[in-house]
Amino acid sequence: MSLTAIMYDRVMSRWEPNARGRLMHAALELYVSRGFEQTTVAEIAKLAGLTERTFFRYFADKREVLFWGAGELQELLVSTVAGAPDSDAPITVIGAAIEAAGVVFEERREGAVLRQSVIAANAELQERELIKLAALASAMADALRQRGVKDPGASLSAEAGIAVLKIAFERWINEASPQDLPQLIRELFDELKVVTGAI
Amino acid sequence: MSLTAIMYDRVMSRWEPNARGRLMHAALELYVSRGFEQTTVAEIAKLAGLTERTFFRYFADKREVLFWGAGELQELLVSTVAGAPDSDAPITVIGAAIEAAGVVFEERREGAVLRQSVIAANAELQERELIKLAALASAMADALRQRGVKDPGASLSAEAGIAVLKIAFERWINEASPQDLPQLIRELFDELKVVTGAI
DNA sequence: ACTCTGATGTCAGCGAATGACATCGCTCCC
DNA sequence: GGGAGCGATGTCATTCGCTGACATCAGAGT
C-alpha cells in the first residue's frame, strides 16, 4: 500500500463522506424497523442521500449490504490458521481460528444481535449467510492444505469448525444471560470430541 | 389418505398430465443447455406448454424447481434417525441416516451429476442448496432430540453428518472413476473421528 | 344440461438489477 | 488560476423475477 494510495483514500473520503457506510447504516436501520422485504433499495438510497444506482455500485445486491464484514472475518480465520504452530493438530488450529472469530463477535455483541434479528426473519438473508459461512470453511480448508494437511481431513476439520461456530453463535445470540462466546466455542469443540467418539 | 383422495389424484393427473414434472424437465433441460441465468421462466413455461404464471404456482421461485426432491430426502433422514436402535450412539444414528441418503444418490448418479453441474455454475443455486442442507441438519437434530439426545450434542452430530455428506457428495461427483458413495461416507465418518482426536 | 371446483390463462404492476451515457467535484498540471 | 483528466454519482431505459386480481376452461357429480 503506497503513500499515495493512502492519501488517495483520504481525499476520496473527504469528497465522498463514507457513502458505503451511510448505505450500510441506512439499510440496517430500515431492515430493523420495517423488515427486509418491506424495504426498497430506493428507500435505503434516499435515506443515505444517494440514488438506487449508487447503492448497486457499492453492493452487489440488496442482501450484501448486511454482509460487508465477511471479508475481514475470513482474513482473520485464514491468518490465524496460517500462523498457528506447526506442531498443532488440524482441529486445534481450526479451534484457535474459530475462537479468534468468537473474540471479535464478543466485542461487538450489540450489533451482532441486531443484525442477526434481521437475518433470522428472512430466508434469503439466511441463504446469504450460509454461503458466506461455506466460503469461510473453504478458505480455512485451503489454509490447512497450505500447511500440508491432506484433503479429507482439511475439509472435514474446517467444516466441523464452522458447524461449531454456527451452533455457538446461535446460542450466544439467543440466550438471555449472554455466555462468553469464545468459551462457548471451546466447550462445543470439546463436546464435538465426545460426540464423535473421543472421550 | 382416503380412497377418494387417491382417485382424485388420478383424475387430476388425467386432466393435467404432470404439469409439475413437465416444468421440472423443461427447466433442467434449459438450465443445462443455456445456463441458469440465461434462462427465463417464460421460456421454461413455454417449453412445458404452460404459462409463466403457472410455473410460479408450482414452484416458489426459479431456483426451487431444481430442489423438489429435498422433501423426500428429509423424510428419509428423519425416519432413519427415528428408526435406529435405541442403543446406538447419536453419531452412529446420524451415520446410518447419511449413508441411507448416499444409497439413494448412488442409484441416481446420472441425474445427480447433471443437476450438480448446473448448481456448481451459479451462486444463487448454491445458496439454495446450502439452506436445504441446513434444513436437513435441523430436521435430523430435531429427530435426535426426539430420541432424548441433549442439545449441544444433537445439533453437533447433525451438523457433522451434513458436513460429511457435503464433502462426500462433492468428491463422488467430481471423481473420474466414481467411488461407492455410501462407502465414501463411511470412510469420512471414520476420518472425522480421527480428525477430532478419537483414534 | 347444470353447477361446482380446481387448474390454467390473462393482465397489470412492483421492485431488483444492469447497461449506457451524462454530469459533477476534485486534483493536478501548466 | 483555468482547463484537463478522473473517479464518483446521477439519469434514463430496460429486462426479468414475482405477485395479486380476475377471467376462463375442463372435467366430476348431480
PDB file of C-alpha atoms in Angstrom, chain B residues 70-177:
ATOM      1  CA  ALA B  70     -35.419 -32.273  -0.880  1.00  0.00           C
ATOM      2  CA  GLY B  71     -38.627 -33.144   0.921  1.00  0.00           C
ATOM      3  CA  GLU B  72     -38.286 -36.861   0.297  1.00  0.00           C
ATOM      4  CA  LEU B  73     -34.657 -36.777   1.319  1.00  0.00           C
ATOM      5  CA  GLN B  74     -35.543 -35.099   4.588  1.00  0.00           C
ATOM      6  CA  GLU B  75     -38.173 -37.726   5.304  1.00  0.00           C
ATOM      7  CA  LEU B  76     -35.649 -40.451   4.633  1.00  0.00           C
ATOM      8  CA  LEU B  77     -33.129 -38.916   7.010  1.00  0.00           C
ATOM      9  CA  VAL B  78     -35.650 -38.280   9.750  1.00  0.00           C
ATOM     10  CA  SER B  79     -37.238 -41.697   9.546  1.00  0.00           C
ATOM     11  CA  THR B  80     -33.842 -43.359   9.552  1.00  0.00           C
ATOM     12  CA  VAL B  81     -32.859 -41.437  12.664  1.00  0.00           C
ATOM     13  CA  ALA B  82     -36.188 -42.205  14.310  1.00  0.00           C
ATOM     14  CA  GLY B  83     -35.995 -45.881  13.443  1.00  0.00           C
ATOM     15  CA  ALA B  84     -32.486 -46.516  14.676  1.00  0.00           C
ATOM     16  CA  PRO B  85     -31.920 -48.819  17.671  1.00  0.00           C
ATOM     17  CA  ASP B  86     -32.157 -47.041  20.987  1.00  0.00           C
ATOM     18  CA  SER B  87     -28.745 -48.261  21.981  1.00  0.00           C
ATOM     19  CA  ASP B  88     -26.971 -46.578  19.073  1.00  0.00           C
ATOM     20  CA  ALA B  89     -24.904 -43.509  19.843  1.00  0.00           C
ATOM     21  CA  PRO B  90     -26.073 -40.244  18.210  1.00  0.00           C
ATOM     22  CA  ILE B  91     -23.200 -40.128  15.753  1.00  0.00           C
ATOM     23  CA  THR B  92     -23.908 -43.722  14.760  1.00  0.00           C
ATOM     24  CA  VAL B  93     -27.538 -42.879  14.110  1.00  0.00           C
ATOM     25  CA  ILE B  94     -26.578 -39.892  12.004  1.00  0.00           C
ATOM     26  CA  GLY B  95     -24.083 -42.014  10.144  1.00  0.00           C
ATOM     27  CA  ALA B  96     -26.784 -44.503   9.246  1.00  0.00           C
ATOM     28  CA  ALA B  97     -29.072 -41.739   8.021  1.00  0.00           C
ATOM     29  CA  ILE B  98     -26.434 -40.065   5.872  1.00  0.00           C
ATOM     30  CA  GLU B  99     -25.450 -43.430   4.489  1.00  0.00           C
ATOM     31  CA  ALA B 100     -29.064 -44.132   3.573  1.00  0.00           C
ATOM     32  CA  ALA B 101     -29.121 -40.835   1.722  1.00  0.00           C
ATOM     33  CA  GLY B 102     -25.940 -41.916  -0.027  1.00  0.00           C
ATOM     34  CA  VAL B 103     -27.630 -45.075  -1.242  1.00  0.00           C
ATOM     35  CA  VAL B 104     -30.405 -43.033  -2.825  1.00  0.00           C
ATOM     36  CA  PHE B 105     -27.948 -40.793  -4.636  1.00  0.00           C
ATOM     37  CA  GLU B 106     -25.890 -43.770  -5.729  1.00  0.00           C
ATOM     38  CA  GLU B 107     -28.943 -45.135  -7.522  1.00  0.00           C
ATOM     39  CA  ARG B 108     -29.390 -41.931  -9.496  1.00  0.00           C
ATOM     40  CA  ARG B 109     -25.871 -40.807 -10.245  1.00  0.00           C
ATOM     41  CA  GLU B 110     -26.612 -39.627 -13.804  1.00  0.00           C
ATOM     42  CA  GLY B 111     -29.216 -37.122 -12.740  1.00  0.00           C
ATOM     43  CA  ALA B 112     -27.204 -36.023  -9.739  1.00  0.00           C
ATOM     44  CA  VAL B 113     -24.182 -35.183 -11.865  1.00  0.00           C
ATOM     45  CA  LEU B 114     -26.261 -33.210 -14.339  1.00  0.00           C
ATOM     46  CA  ARG B 115     -28.081 -31.328 -11.620  1.00  0.00           C
ATOM     47  CA  GLN B 116     -24.894 -30.567  -9.742  1.00  0.00           C
ATOM     48  CA  SER B 117     -23.219 -29.185 -12.849  1.00  0.00           C
ATOM     49  CA  VAL B 118     -25.977 -26.611 -13.029  1.00  0.00           C
ATOM     50  CA  ILE B 119     -25.734 -25.760  -9.344  1.00  0.00           C
ATOM     51  CA  ALA B 120     -21.947 -25.529  -9.409  1.00  0.00           C
ATOM     52  CA  ALA B 121     -22.180 -22.867 -12.111  1.00  0.00           C
ATOM     53  CA  ASN B 122     -24.414 -20.492 -10.191  1.00  0.00           C
ATOM     54  CA  ALA B 123     -24.046 -18.884  -6.781  1.00  0.00           C
ATOM     55  CA  GLU B 124     -27.769 -18.394  -6.222  1.00  0.00           C
ATOM     56  CA  LEU B 125     -28.328 -22.096  -6.674  1.00  0.00           C
ATOM     57  CA  GLN B 126     -25.533 -22.880  -4.261  1.00  0.00           C
ATOM     58  CA  GLU B 127     -27.228 -20.676  -1.702  1.00  0.00           C
ATOM     59  CA  ARG B 128     -30.457 -22.577  -2.123  1.00  0.00           C
ATOM     60  CA  GLU B 129     -28.637 -25.884  -1.808  1.00  0.00           C
ATOM     61  CA  LEU B 130     -26.960 -24.760   1.395  1.00  0.00           C
ATOM     62  CA  ILE B 131     -30.211 -23.741   3.030  1.00  0.00           C
ATOM     63  CA  LYS B 132     -31.720 -27.095   2.066  1.00  0.00           C
ATOM     64  CA  LEU B 133     -28.780 -28.842   3.669  1.00  0.00           C
ATOM     65  CA  ALA B 134     -29.168 -26.676   6.758  1.00  0.00           C
ATOM     66  CA  ALA B 135     -32.819 -27.689   6.888  1.00  0.00           C
ATOM     67  CA  LEU B 136     -31.780 -31.333   6.724  1.00  0.00           C
ATOM     68  CA  ALA B 137     -29.381 -30.804   9.615  1.00  0.00           C
ATOM     69  CA  SER B 138     -32.070 -29.067  11.605  1.00  0.00           C
ATOM     70  CA  ALA B 139     -34.563 -31.865  10.964  1.00  0.00           C
ATOM     71  CA  MET B 140     -32.065 -34.527  11.975  1.00  0.00           C
ATOM     72  CA  ALA B 141     -31.220 -32.625  15.137  1.00  0.00           C
ATOM     73  CA  ASP B 142     -34.925 -32.498  15.956  1.00  0.00           C
ATOM     74  CA  ALA B 143     -35.221 -36.224  15.355  1.00  0.00           C
ATOM     75  CA  LEU B 144     -32.277 -36.816  17.674  1.00  0.00           C
ATOM     76  CA  ARG B 145     -33.809 -34.681  20.399  1.00  0.00           C
ATOM     77  CA  GLN B 146     -36.956 -36.738  19.951  1.00  0.00           C
ATOM     78  CA  ARG B 147     -34.819 -39.708  20.924  1.00  0.00           C
ATOM     79  CA  GLY B 148     -33.724 -37.943  24.067  1.00  0.00           C
ATOM     80  CA  VAL B 149     -30.357 -36.692  22.872  1.00  0.00           C
ATOM     81  CA  LYS B 150     -29.454 -33.483  24.654  1.00  0.00           C
ATOM     82  CA  ASP B 151     -28.922 -30.336  22.762  1.00  0.00           C
ATOM     83  CA  PRO B 152     -25.404 -29.375  22.047  1.00  0.00           C
ATOM     84  CA  GLY B 153     -24.766 -32.982  21.078  1.00  0.00           C
ATOM     85  CA  ALA B 154     -27.835 -33.316  18.886  1.00  0.00           C
ATOM     86  CA  SER B 155     -27.077 -30.214  16.834  1.00  0.00           C
ATOM     87  CA  LEU B 156     -23.387 -31.024  16.610  1.00  0.00           C
ATOM     88  CA  SER B 157     -23.975 -34.579  15.438  1.00  0.00           C
ATOM     89  CA  ALA B 158     -26.456 -33.472  12.825  1.00  0.00           C
ATOM     90  CA  GLU B 159     -24.229 -30.699  11.522  1.00  0.00           C
ATOM     91  CA  ALA B 160     -21.236 -33.001  11.439  1.00  0.00           C
ATOM     92  CA  GLY B 161     -23.267 -35.508   9.457  1.00  0.00           C
ATOM     93  CA  ILE B 162     -24.243 -32.887   6.911  1.00  0.00           C
ATOM     94  CA  ALA B 163     -20.622 -31.795   6.655  1.00  0.00           C
ATOM     95  CA  VAL B 164     -19.682 -35.370   5.840  1.00  0.00           C
ATOM     96  CA  LEU B 165     -22.450 -35.566   3.267  1.00  0.00           C
ATOM     97  CA  LYS B 166     -21.326 -32.350   1.596  1.00  0.00           C
ATOM     98  CA  ILE B 167     -17.724 -33.441   1.304  1.00  0.00           C
ATOM     99  CA  ALA B 168     -18.547 -36.996   0.275  1.00  0.00           C
ATOM    100  CA  PHE B 169     -21.005 -35.825  -2.325  1.00  0.00           C
ATOM    101  CA  GLU B 170     -18.574 -33.333  -3.800  1.00  0.00           C
ATOM    102  CA  ARG B 171     -15.882 -35.974  -4.164  1.00  0.00           C
ATOM    103  CA  TRP B 172     -18.324 -38.510  -5.531  1.00  0.00           C
ATOM    104  CA  ILE B 173     -19.489 -36.071  -8.198  1.00  0.00           C
ATOM    105  CA  ASN B 174     -16.087 -34.856  -9.277  1.00  0.00           C
ATOM    106  CA  GLU B 175     -14.035 -38.015  -9.317  1.00  0.00           C
ATOM    107  CA  ALA B 176     -13.435 -39.628 -12.684  1.00  0.00           C
ATOM    108  CA  SER B 177     -13.845 -43.207 -11.510  1.00  0.00           C
TER     109      SER B 177
END
